[in-house]
Amino acid sequence: MKLHEYESKDVLAKVGVPVPAGEVTSDGDEARAIAERLGGKVVVKAQVLMGGRGKAGGVKLFDDAASAGAFARELIGKTLVSIQNPQGMVVEKVLVAEQIDIAEEYYLSVLVDRAAAKVVVMISAKGGMDIEEVAHDDPGAIVRLHVDPSWGLADFQIRKAVREARIPKPAQSQMVQMIKRLVEAFMDTDADLIEINPCAWTPEGRLVAADAKVSIDDNALYRHEGYRQNADDAAEDPIEAEAARRGIAYVRLDGDIGVIGNGAGLVMCSLDEIASAGGRPADFLDVGGGAQAERVKSCVELVLMDPNVKGLLINIFGGITRCDEVARGILAAFDELNVTIPVVARIEGTAAEEGRRLLEGSRLVPAETMQDAARKIVELAYA
Amino acid sequence: MAILVDRSTRVLVAGMTGREGSFHTEQMIEYGTNVVAGVTPGKGGQALFGVPVFDTVEEAVAQTGATAALIFVPAPFAADSVLECEAAGIPFITLITEGLPILDSLRVVNRLKAGGRARLLGGNCAGIITPGQCKMGIMPGHIFAPGPIGMVSRSGTLTYEVVWELTRAGLGQSTCVGIGGDPLPGTRFREVLELFEADPETKAVVMIGEIGGSDEEEGAAYIRTMSKPVVAFISGRTAPPGKRMGHAGAIISGGTGTAQSKVDALLAAGAAVADKTHEIPVLVAQALASRGVGVG
């Protein structure tokens, strides 16, 4: 679960990482008051979880509180659209923060290195740009420091890594402190990513987290009550948010053929089959193990919420999941929802024969195999 | 022979009295698995399907001589359960539970590795089956058949799909290992490939991978050195970057973990890579024939 910038900065401030002074608000007048308290020279930043926020006009610098307040008033309630997020997102809150003078920009992040099964700190003197580009163009500019799972990081290791990353000498000791605190914050909040880019070095010699991204491990939200309450709202898409409320694993994609299957691997494979048959999948949906009819119906309803969907593929290989239950769910969906698009189902495994028998005579088009199903739905949906 | 489990395996089920645990324990017993003990704190002294339930793993091991553990306990308690099984001296622990926090996985995986006493399989996996001998997991037993094909996979249902096709093609399995869909699995592709390479009953290996991480690439580096043929399949070729596709580990991030990178590594290592699941039995049969191994 990605946190907003202001929440991310709260996480950092709590462990003593310097962040620009600022406050968040959803009110234009209050934004002006905050700007006044900060001396007028502020930056106003839309709090939306999307890439390309700056280019979309969601970030602006001001010299006086009145114009900062006017901009905030205009921004709140507005929909920002970027290349990364063409559907756009409504701005509900803005962060009003002091402007930081920046002499140099560095990069810091903490994440899990899957191959090493360890937490890793990434340090670079090349901040303020896309780190993936740095990794590609100048891999030597990024230093990786693994955290020992039983005793953490020793100061000497951090000092060595910071030197290797060619962070200029005056900034080194503050950087060492910052890294220690970031690792502490990562562990305490069950984060799966903390990224500071840029990590700003000011002309007065202060190291400050000018921008921050913190993402919390979804699986650990149960032990962080405060974040858990926001989890549904944090979804970037309204159908994904609804799926989260229903406890269904659903990812919205940009195509037009809906997909329902059981098991993540089988669903991913179904998407691949649709693509190879010339179609474009509209979603990833895993009904989960042992799904009952009611849940299957709820899944069909969810997929149909996407107005782009022109056809639906259902691919079930029943293990714990009983195919007759799936069939009852599909029939209930046909009865109770207004299903007008073509539906193709491939149903195999436990109680498959009974499931197929139940579906005979319905508007569903049966298929023998996953490949056959993909071919049929692409043909029917695009007819 | 087979790997990791066979008819001599004495299985303990942690969380046996829960909904999932009891359902699958009954299925395993029906399949012929030797389930010797259940563990649920506070329910010691009861019995379920004729299997005694204990309060602690230590007690269960002392009384029944369990040699493997299968864990169904909910995610908030799963790491504790793995550590309890390790402390009680169980050498093989399979974690079915999905949703373990990544830092819990990290601590458990590193602890077991450092201890060197126990192997963890999973979490978020379907378990392991040696057809006709021992089913320790949640897979539907009837689709498997004994034979010479070793199988290792990150996905449960995709394994069933492929096994179903293999079995119908007359290609039975030595052991099928589900390593699970989590980002930090206790056992990785490479380790299972090493076990299959050393197992005289396994003549060829089917490996089912998916997007996310670099486990398949690590496995491919070992495939280069293997004497046995490997047929691979990778799902998630059309998955967009940055989106988690159901499994916690199935995500392309920072340009790593793409299906193409995995397919390229496997092809370069000499594995046959199927484009579609139904090609797998054909490729396996070809690989066996080219090495003069007869089937059935």
XYZ file of C-alpha atoms in Angstrom:
679
model
C 0.000 0.000 0.000
C 1.562 3.254 -1.148
C 1.413 6.130 1.326
C 0.895 9.723 0.258
C 3.911 12.023 0.358
C 2.745 13.709 3.571
C 2.188 10.325 5.268
C 5.586 9.153 4.070
C 7.225 12.234 5.524
C 5.433 11.612 8.834
C 6.940 8.111 8.919
C 10.414 9.610 8.396
C 9.958 12.494 10.808
C 8.942 10.047 13.536
C 12.357 8.373 13.434
C 14.210 11.712 13.230
C 14.892 12.026 9.494
C 14.881 15.761 8.575
C 11.979 16.646 6.259
C 10.853 20.089 5.041
C 8.472 21.798 7.478
C 4.916 21.588 6.174
C 1.315 20.623 6.737
C -1.428 18.924 4.772
C -4.903 20.302 4.236
C -8.042 19.937 2.123
C -9.022 23.593 2.487
C -7.741 26.586 0.490
C -7.981 29.121 3.340
C -6.116 26.802 5.638
C -3.471 26.336 2.931
C -2.947 30.092 2.948
C -2.672 30.115 6.755
C -0.079 27.323 6.640
C 1.871 29.228 3.996
C 1.836 32.333 6.209
C 3.150 30.382 9.174
C 5.959 29.065 6.963
C 6.958 32.609 5.932
C 5.271 32.689 2.524
C 8.028 31.078 0.476
C 6.434 27.651 -0.011
C 5.761 24.802 -2.387
C 2.198 23.500 -2.843
C 2.006 19.816 -3.818
C -1.103 17.828 -4.794
C -1.323 14.636 -2.701
C -2.212 12.109 -5.395
C -0.640 8.683 -5.858
C 0.330 9.003 -9.480
C 3.461 9.326 -11.529
C 4.068 12.552 -13.455
C 2.378 14.718 -10.806
C 4.683 17.682 -11.455
C 4.172 17.671 -15.219
C 0.411 17.421 -14.683
C 0.511 20.778 -12.894
C 0.196 19.432 -9.366
C 3.320 21.081 -7.913
C 4.105 24.807 -7.829
C 6.465 27.198 -5.995
C 5.312 30.508 -4.502
C 6.865 33.567 -2.868
C 3.778 34.709 -0.964
C 1.031 33.046 1.047
C -1.895 34.636 -0.843
C -0.968 33.152 -4.216
C -0.100 29.796 -2.594
C -3.584 29.755 -1.032
C -5.232 30.710 -4.327
C -3.429 27.892 -6.130
C -4.366 25.390 -3.408
C -8.025 26.420 -3.672
C -7.902 25.879 -7.429
C -6.110 22.526 -7.087
C -8.402 20.927 -4.502
C -11.175 19.020 -6.289
C -9.408 19.208 -9.649
C -8.633 16.076 -11.700
C -4.966 15.709 -12.623
C -4.086 13.707 -15.702
C -0.620 12.437 -16.640
C 0.892 10.065 -19.175
C 1.307 7.485 -16.402
C -2.289 7.964 -15.282
C -4.490 8.871 -18.265
C -7.746 8.268 -16.330
C -6.746 11.047 -13.963
C -7.030 11.422 -10.206
C -8.986 13.921 -8.115
C -6.899 16.030 -5.718
C -8.334 15.809 -2.218
C -5.440 17.147 -0.201
C -2.471 19.427 -0.743
C 0.817 19.583 1.120
C 2.069 23.104 1.827
C 5.769 22.959 2.711
C 8.789 25.218 3.052
C 10.935 25.539 -0.054
C 14.306 23.844 0.254
C 17.357 25.404 -1.372
C 19.168 22.560 -3.036
C 22.913 22.517 -3.678
C 23.142 18.839 -4.554
C 20.742 15.922 -4.987
C 21.423 12.380 -3.774
C 19.393 9.160 -3.722
C 18.537 6.744 -0.916
C 16.190 3.777 -0.732
C 15.498 0.738 1.419
C 13.779 -2.371 0.035
C 13.922 -6.180 0.092
C 16.473 -7.837 -2.192
C 14.609 -10.985 -3.195
C 17.616 -12.864 -4.557
C 19.637 -12.307 -1.374
C 16.599 -12.599 0.967
C 17.856 -9.527 2.808
C 16.904 -5.894 3.303
C 19.106 -3.706 1.107
C 19.961 0.001 1.231
C 20.664 1.662 -2.129
C 22.812 4.774 -2.079
C 23.741 7.068 -4.936
C 25.264 10.504 -5.388
C 23.120 10.789 -8.515
C 19.745 11.873 -7.146
C 16.843 13.822 -8.556
C 16.455 11.581 -11.591
C 14.879 8.226 -12.367
C 16.981 5.654 -10.503
C 16.195 2.969 -13.092
C 17.903 5.162 -15.675
C 20.939 5.567 -13.422
C 21.025 1.794 -12.913
C 20.960 1.333 -16.661
C 23.413 4.068 -17.741
C 25.856 4.070 -14.833
C 25.342 0.985 -12.620
C 28.550 1.764 -10.705
C 26.917 4.926 -9.344
C 24.591 2.887 -7.108
C 26.016 1.208 -4.000
C 24.059 -1.621 -2.381
C 24.391 -2.364 1.320
C 22.745 -5.528 2.696
C 21.344 -5.521 6.220
C 22.261 -8.572 8.275
C 18.954 -10.181 9.350
C 20.151 -10.912 12.883
C 22.267 -7.902 13.857
C 21.351 -5.163 11.423
C 23.923 -2.647 10.163
C 27.115 -1.577 11.897
C 28.090 2.089 11.572
C 31.401 1.244 9.921
C 29.559 -0.585 7.133
C 27.357 2.419 6.454
C 30.359 4.797 6.516
C 32.151 2.606 3.992
C 29.118 2.376 1.689
C 28.519 6.144 1.807
C 32.175 6.761 0.829
C 31.936 4.190 -1.959
C 28.855 5.991 -3.279
C 31.053 9.134 -3.541
C 28.782 11.218 -1.334
C 30.864 14.415 -0.701
C 32.664 14.438 2.620
C 30.657 17.217 4.362
C 27.379 15.293 3.828
C 28.705 11.890 4.867
C 28.017 11.863 8.591
C 24.429 13.134 8.204
C 23.892 10.526 5.491
C 25.104 7.752 7.832
C 22.592 8.870 10.476
C 19.824 9.097 7.920
C 20.457 5.554 6.654
C 20.363 4.136 10.196
C 17.015 5.824 10.793
C 15.558 4.752 7.461
C 16.338 1.108 8.192
C 14.725 1.527 11.615
C 11.610 3.060 10.016
C 11.521 0.282 7.397
C 11.469 -2.424 10.087
C 9.070 -0.629 12.438
C 6.431 0.177 9.845
C 6.686 -3.119 7.892
C 7.527 -1.129 4.786
C 8.317 -2.785 1.487
C 9.841 0.392 0.056
C 11.241 3.633 1.389
C 12.667 5.936 -1.267
C 14.091 9.429 -0.844
C 14.634 11.100 -4.174
C 15.945 13.668 -4.076
C 17.752 13.570 -0.801
C 18.707 17.250 -0.757
C 21.992 18.800 0.440
C 21.318 22.474 1.188
C 23.775 25.375 0.840
C 23.678 25.699 4.646
C 24.885 22.106 4.966
C 21.683 20.248 5.880
C 20.664 16.868 4.503
C 16.869 16.809 4.004
C 14.386 14.295 2.544
C 12.960 16.666 -0.091
C 10.604 14.015 -1.480
C 9.702 10.662 0.053
C 7.872 7.525 -0.962
C 6.917 4.920 1.591
C 4.975 1.781 0.763
C 3.695 -0.571 3.486
C 3.597 -4.351 2.992
C -0.100 -5.198 2.400
C 0.353 -8.475 4.266
C 1.475 -6.613 7.402
C -1.346 -4.066 7.529
C -3.072 -6.120 10.240
C -0.437 -4.947 12.718
C -0.642 -1.286 11.682
C -4.218 -0.325 12.446
C -3.788 3.319 11.388
C -2.802 2.438 7.828
C -5.215 -0.470 7.527
C -8.206 1.853 7.713
C -7.025 3.688 4.616
C -6.203 0.575 2.606
C -9.367 0.470 0.467
C -9.216 4.163 -0.336
C -5.579 3.822 -1.341
C -6.466 1.731 -4.390
C -5.739 3.729 -7.499
C -8.811 2.463 -9.321
C -12.451 2.451 -8.114
C -13.061 -1.171 -9.221
C -9.849 -2.268 -7.484
C -11.087 -0.503 -4.347
C -14.418 -2.344 -4.565
C -12.544 -5.648 -5.077
C -10.476 -4.944 -1.952
C -13.699 -4.411 0.022
C -15.051 -7.749 -1.280
C -11.764 -9.527 -0.567
C -11.216 -10.444 -4.223
C -7.790 -10.438 -5.884
C -8.439 -8.148 -8.864
C -6.134 -6.012 -10.973
C -7.583 -3.727 -13.633
C -5.802 -3.794 -16.980
C -6.336 -1.647 -20.046
C -7.981 -4.158 -22.411
C -11.562 -5.227 -23.090
C -11.850 -8.958 -22.372
C -12.746 -9.750 -18.781
C -11.029 -12.714 -17.133
C -11.989 -14.827 -14.140
C -9.962 -17.843 -13.094
C -8.793 -19.718 -10.025
C -5.200 -19.464 -8.897
C -2.786 -16.656 -9.768
C -0.685 -18.748 -12.166
C -3.677 -20.020 -14.113
C -5.163 -16.526 -14.404
C -1.851 -15.039 -15.605
C -1.646 -17.852 -18.128
C -5.224 -17.106 -19.286
C -4.244 -13.459 -19.918
C -1.293 -14.650 -21.993
C -3.587 -16.931 -24.003
C -6.017 -14.088 -24.712
C -3.140 -11.899 -25.894
C -1.772 -14.633 -28.101
C -5.254 -15.125 -29.621
C -5.227 -11.416 -30.535
C -7.285 -10.049 -27.636
C -6.556 -7.574 -24.872
C -7.324 -8.642 -21.264
C -9.307 -6.152 -19.155
C -8.372 -7.574 -15.763
C -6.695 -10.176 -13.613
C -9.180 -11.841 -11.246
C -8.476 -14.845 -9.030
C -11.634 -16.231 -7.372
C -9.439 -18.043 -4.841
C -9.565 -21.631 -3.624
C -12.854 -23.334 -2.797
C -15.064 -20.523 -4.117
C -18.804 -20.861 -3.491
C -21.507 -19.849 -6.000
C -22.180 -16.506 -4.277
C -18.519 -15.487 -4.589
C -18.369 -16.466 -8.253
C -21.416 -14.285 -8.916
C -19.799 -11.421 -7.036
C -16.687 -11.806 -9.232
C -18.750 -11.671 -12.438
C -20.433 -8.526 -11.149
C -17.068 -6.934 -10.394
C -15.636 -7.612 -13.862
C -18.769 -6.174 -15.490
C -18.287 -2.875 -13.603
C -15.594 -2.069 -16.161
C -17.469 -0.419 -19.052
C -14.727 -1.450 -21.517
C -15.461 -5.157 -21.090
C -16.845 -6.698 -24.322
C -16.533 -10.365 -23.431
C -15.804 -12.598 -20.450
C -13.551 -15.634 -20.199
C -13.934 -17.957 -17.226
C -11.139 -20.497 -16.753
C -11.425 -22.904 -13.840
C -9.299 -25.889 -12.984
C -11.088 -27.266 -9.964
C -8.967 -28.714 -7.211
C -10.528 -27.608 -3.958
C -12.855 -25.481 -6.056
C -15.871 -27.494 -7.197
C -16.912 -26.870 -10.794
C -20.609 -27.376 -9.985
C -20.388 -24.507 -7.477
C -18.748 -22.341 -10.126
C -21.521 -23.257 -12.579
C -24.203 -22.294 -10.037
C -22.467 -18.964 -9.531
C -22.389 -18.289 -13.261
C -26.082 -19.195 -13.595
C -26.961 -16.918 -10.672
C -25.050 -14.098 -12.371
C -27.015 -14.706 -15.604
C -30.284 -14.661 -13.613
C -29.656 -11.664 -11.430
C -27.318 -9.427 -13.405
C -27.891 -8.018 -16.817
C -25.234 -9.974 -18.707
C -25.360 -9.010 -22.382
C -21.764 -9.703 -23.465
C -20.532 -13.106 -24.682
C -19.240 -15.446 -21.969
C -16.966 -18.408 -22.671
C -16.048 -20.870 -19.941
C -13.553 -23.666 -19.725
C -14.291 -25.814 -16.717
C -12.132 -28.765 -15.744
C -11.300 -30.792 -12.624
C -13.379 -31.601 -9.542
C -17.101 -32.063 -10.384
C -16.495 -30.735 -13.910
C -19.083 -32.967 -15.580
C -21.818 -31.847 -13.246
C -20.763 -28.235 -13.730
C -20.939 -28.556 -17.513
C -24.310 -30.256 -17.320
C -25.709 -27.411 -15.188
C -24.555 -24.879 -17.778
C -26.086 -26.691 -20.753
C -28.805 -24.619 -22.377
C -27.575 -21.362 -20.811
C -26.161 -18.460 -22.822
C -22.636 -19.558 -21.911
C -20.345 -20.860 -24.648
C -18.359 -23.879 -23.432
C -14.729 -24.518 -24.394
C -12.574 -27.640 -24.193
C -9.219 -26.132 -23.284
C -7.752 -22.813 -22.146
C -6.458 -22.143 -25.679
C -9.812 -22.997 -27.213
C -11.558 -20.692 -24.722
C -9.233 -17.782 -25.504
C -9.778 -18.213 -29.243
C -13.564 -18.334 -28.843
C -13.883 -15.288 -26.601
C -11.662 -13.172 -28.839
C -13.767 -14.188 -31.846
C -17.097 -13.462 -30.113
C -16.073 -10.261 -28.350
C -14.647 -8.605 -31.452
C -17.348 -9.916 -33.855
C 12.897 -42.872 -4.168
C 11.379 -39.562 -5.293
C 12.440 -36.421 -3.404
C 11.668 -34.931 0.017
C 8.591 -37.060 0.819
C 7.640 -40.722 0.292
C 5.582 -43.433 2.004
C 7.858 -43.372 5.060
C 7.123 -39.669 5.729
C 5.293 -39.135 9.029
C 3.276 -35.931 8.685
C 2.321 -33.491 11.441
C -0.357 -30.907 10.601
C -0.147 -27.561 12.417
C -3.564 -25.939 12.526
C -5.272 -29.306 11.861
C -8.502 -28.448 13.687
C -9.163 -25.289 11.627
C -11.448 -25.207 8.590
C -8.720 -25.556 5.954
C -6.570 -27.808 8.098
C -9.302 -30.339 8.822
C -10.607 -30.420 5.233
C -7.175 -31.126 3.778
C -6.119 -33.520 6.539
C -9.090 -35.715 5.675
C -8.195 -35.525 1.960
C -4.571 -36.440 2.692
C -5.552 -39.417 4.827
C -7.889 -40.591 2.046
C -4.969 -40.345 -0.383
C -2.892 -42.586 1.858
C -0.614 -40.013 3.496
C 0.630 -41.101 6.906
C -0.720 -38.233 9.040
C 0.493 -38.980 12.575
C -0.280 -35.823 14.556
C -2.129 -32.546 14.649
C -1.150 -29.465 16.645
C -3.497 -26.733 17.868
C -2.607 -24.889 21.068
C -5.381 -25.465 23.611
C -6.847 -28.497 21.831
C -4.360 -31.119 23.032
C -5.945 -34.447 23.991
C -8.584 -34.380 21.257
C -8.470 -36.532 18.133
C -9.651 -35.823 14.588
C -10.060 -38.570 11.915
C -8.341 -40.850 14.450
C -5.260 -38.570 14.536
C -4.212 -37.308 18.001
C -4.057 -33.521 18.538
C -1.323 -31.978 20.716
C -0.832 -28.545 22.287
C 2.786 -28.212 21.157
C 4.904 -29.465 18.265
C 7.558 -30.695 20.694
C 5.056 -32.986 22.403
C 3.670 -34.202 19.073
C 7.138 -35.111 17.803
C 8.052 -36.904 21.036
C 4.839 -38.967 20.985
C 4.506 -39.746 17.283
C 7.944 -39.436 15.660
C 6.681 -36.946 13.048
C 9.310 -36.269 10.350
C 7.593 -33.509 8.361
C 5.234 -30.646 9.166
C 2.463 -29.085 7.110
C 1.319 -25.667 8.344
C -2.181 -24.195 7.878
C -2.167 -21.629 10.702
C -3.272 -18.047 9.841
C -0.619 -15.633 8.556
C -0.134 -13.628 11.788
C 0.968 -16.839 13.557
C 2.626 -18.681 10.670
C 6.216 -17.540 11.263
C 5.946 -18.631 14.881
C 4.660 -22.022 13.801
C 7.612 -22.540 11.416
C 10.063 -21.650 14.181
C 8.283 -24.012 16.590
C 8.576 -26.888 14.111
C 12.268 -26.144 13.547
C 12.938 -25.973 17.291
C 11.226 -29.352 17.734
C 13.683 -30.883 15.260
C 11.388 -31.423 12.260
C 13.647 -31.440 9.188
C 11.034 -30.651 6.510
C 8.412 -27.936 6.950
C 5.805 -26.958 4.336
C 3.951 -23.688 4.776
C 0.619 -23.496 2.908
C -0.450 -20.184 4.485
C -0.731 -17.198 2.170
C -0.171 -13.599 3.251
C 2.916 -13.843 5.453
C 4.401 -10.345 5.951
C 7.609 -10.108 3.931
C 9.731 -9.250 6.977
C 8.416 -12.401 8.708
C 9.418 -14.465 5.669
C 12.812 -12.791 5.664
C 13.485 -13.588 9.331
C 12.269 -17.181 9.058
C 14.108 -17.970 5.820
C 17.387 -16.585 7.147
C 16.993 -18.273 10.519
C 16.387 -21.705 8.960
C 19.271 -21.241 6.559
C 21.629 -20.265 9.394
C 20.434 -23.156 11.576
C 20.969 -25.726 8.823
C 18.586 -28.186 10.505
C 15.358 -27.743 8.588
C 14.152 -27.051 5.062
C 11.161 -24.763 4.535
C 8.890 -25.152 1.489
C 6.595 -22.161 0.771
C 4.832 -20.131 2.035
C 1.837 -19.531 -0.126
C 2.324 -22.893 -1.825
C 0.197 -25.911 -2.729
C 2.592 -28.310 -0.993
C 4.328 -31.419 -2.291
C 3.187 -34.790 -3.591
C 4.960 -38.009 -4.448
C 2.146 -39.715 -6.369
C 0.899 -42.967 -4.856
C 2.972 -42.432 -1.693
C 2.531 -39.135 0.078
C 0.412 -36.058 -0.536
C 1.411 -33.254 1.779
C -0.582 -30.284 0.547
C -3.847 -29.060 -0.913
C -3.646 -30.430 -4.470
C -6.369 -32.718 -5.872
C -4.716 -36.128 -5.582
C -6.598 -37.910 -8.371
C -4.919 -36.013 -11.244
C -1.414 -37.254 -10.353
C 0.142 -40.579 -11.377
C 3.504 -42.149 -10.462
C 6.199 -41.862 -13.119
C 9.548 -40.353 -14.116
C 8.770 -36.611 -14.387
C 9.888 -34.282 -11.620
C 7.913 -31.094 -11.374
C 8.570 -27.795 -9.627
C 6.301 -24.755 -9.732
C 5.458 -21.378 -8.207
C 1.761 -21.815 -8.996
C -0.798 -24.301 -7.630
C -3.563 -24.353 -10.221
C -1.150 -24.054 -13.119
C 0.576 -27.160 -11.757
C -2.759 -28.995 -11.743
C -3.382 -27.885 -15.314
C -0.016 -29.203 -16.511
C -0.058 -32.381 -14.391
C -3.500 -33.218 -15.751
C -2.111 -32.974 -19.289
C 1.026 -34.961 -18.398
C -0.956 -37.724 -16.714
C -3.357 -38.018 -19.666
C -0.333 -38.248 -21.970
C 0.943 -41.191 -19.920
C 3.708 -39.148 -18.283
C 3.542 -39.814 -14.539
C 5.436 -37.848 -11.904
C 8.186 -38.740 -9.436
C 7.481 -35.777 -7.143
C 5.690 -32.457 -7.686
C 6.994 -29.586 -5.579
C 5.124 -26.302 -5.110
C 7.634 -23.648 -4.059
C 4.868 -21.041 -3.756
C 4.071 -17.543 -4.940
C 5.735 -15.466 -2.218
C 8.692 -13.152 -2.937
C 10.978 -14.954 -0.458
C 10.323 -18.687 -0.810
C 11.942 -21.046 1.712
C 13.077 -23.341 -1.107
C 13.974 -22.025 -4.548
C 13.944 -23.510 -8.055
C 17.662 -24.210 -8.009
C 17.507 -26.310 -4.840
C 14.656 -28.467 -6.170
C 16.444 -28.904 -9.525
C 19.523 -30.157 -7.634
C 17.390 -32.727 -5.789
C 15.795 -33.945 -9.047
C 19.208 -34.173 -10.726
C 20.346 -36.486 -7.911
C 17.160 -38.593 -7.850
C 17.526 -41.798 -9.894
C 13.770 -42.094 -10.467
C 13.452 -38.681 -12.067
C 14.271 -38.716 -15.781
C 13.138 -35.241 -16.820
C 12.000 -32.076 -15.050
C 9.128 -29.675 -15.726
C 9.598 -26.207 -14.259
C 6.708 -23.709 -14.090
C 7.766 -20.147 -13.364
C 6.174 -16.743 -13.544
C 7.022 -13.048 -13.545
C 8.780 -11.446 -10.575
C 12.181 -11.850 -8.954
C 15.090 -13.763 -10.480
C 14.580 -17.294 -9.178
C 14.052 -18.712 -12.659
C 17.278 -17.093 -13.877
C 19.121 -18.579 -10.887
C 17.603 -21.972 -11.708
C 18.658 -21.578 -15.353
C 22.295 -21.146 -14.306
C 22.097 -24.590 -12.695
C 20.212 -26.157 -15.635
C 23.350 -25.556 -17.732
C 25.139 -28.155 -15.606
C 22.316 -30.717 -15.423
C 22.401 -34.092 -17.155
C 18.582 -34.358 -17.207
C 16.361 -32.498 -19.658
C 14.262 -29.590 -18.391
C 11.051 -28.306 -19.977
C 9.975 -24.895 -18.715
C 6.947 -22.652 -18.907
C 6.657 -19.028 -17.770
C 3.334 -17.294 -17.161
C 2.671 -13.568 -17.029
C 4.077 -12.590 -20.439
C 1.378 -9.941 -20.811
C 1.468 -8.648 -17.216
C 2.170 -4.906 -16.979
C 5.114 -3.660 -14.873
C 4.410 -2.554 -11.303
C 1.196 -4.572 -10.889
C 1.068 -7.466 -8.435
C -0.638 -10.344 -10.236
C -2.310 -12.218 -7.373
C 0.838 -13.776 -5.924
C 2.775 -11.423 -3.659
C 5.900 -12.326 -5.629
C 4.427 -11.907 -9.117
C 5.423 -8.336 -9.894
C 7.771 -6.795 -12.422
C 9.666 -4.041 -10.640
C 12.516 -1.827 -11.710
C 12.703 -3.638 -15.058
C 13.553 -6.997 -13.441
C 11.385 -10.084 -13.298
C 9.970 -9.949 -16.816
C 8.809 -13.159 -18.494
C 11.144 -12.457 -21.426
C 14.223 -12.302 -19.190
C 13.311 -15.693 -17.729
C 12.526 -17.312 -21.078
C 15.833 -16.012 -22.495
C 17.838 -17.341 -19.531
C 16.160 -20.755 -19.741
C 16.646 -21.070 -23.495
C 20.293 -20.029 -23.171
C 20.743 -22.712 -20.504
C 19.475 -25.395 -22.880
C 15.981 -25.865 -21.447
C 13.039 -26.353 -23.790
C 10.531 -23.564 -23.193
C 6.867 -24.186 -24.014
C 4.759 -21.303 -25.352
C 1.525 -22.958 -24.299
C 0.753 -25.431 -21.539
C -0.434 -28.150 -23.914
C 2.989 -28.217 -25.586
C 4.619 -29.359 -22.348
C 3.804 -33.110 -22.587
C 4.981 -33.110 -26.219
C 8.286 -31.443 -25.324
C 8.781 -33.799 -22.367
C 8.144 -36.870 -24.532
C 10.588 -35.542 -27.154
C 13.246 -34.860 -24.515
C 12.902 -38.349 -23.077
C 12.917 -40.007 -26.509
C 16.028 -38.110 -27.582
C 17.824 -39.537 -24.557
C 16.496 -43.047 -25.155
C 14.307 -43.100 -22.047
C 11.155 -45.151 -22.542
C 7.980 -44.294 -20.714
C 5.338 -46.757 -19.459
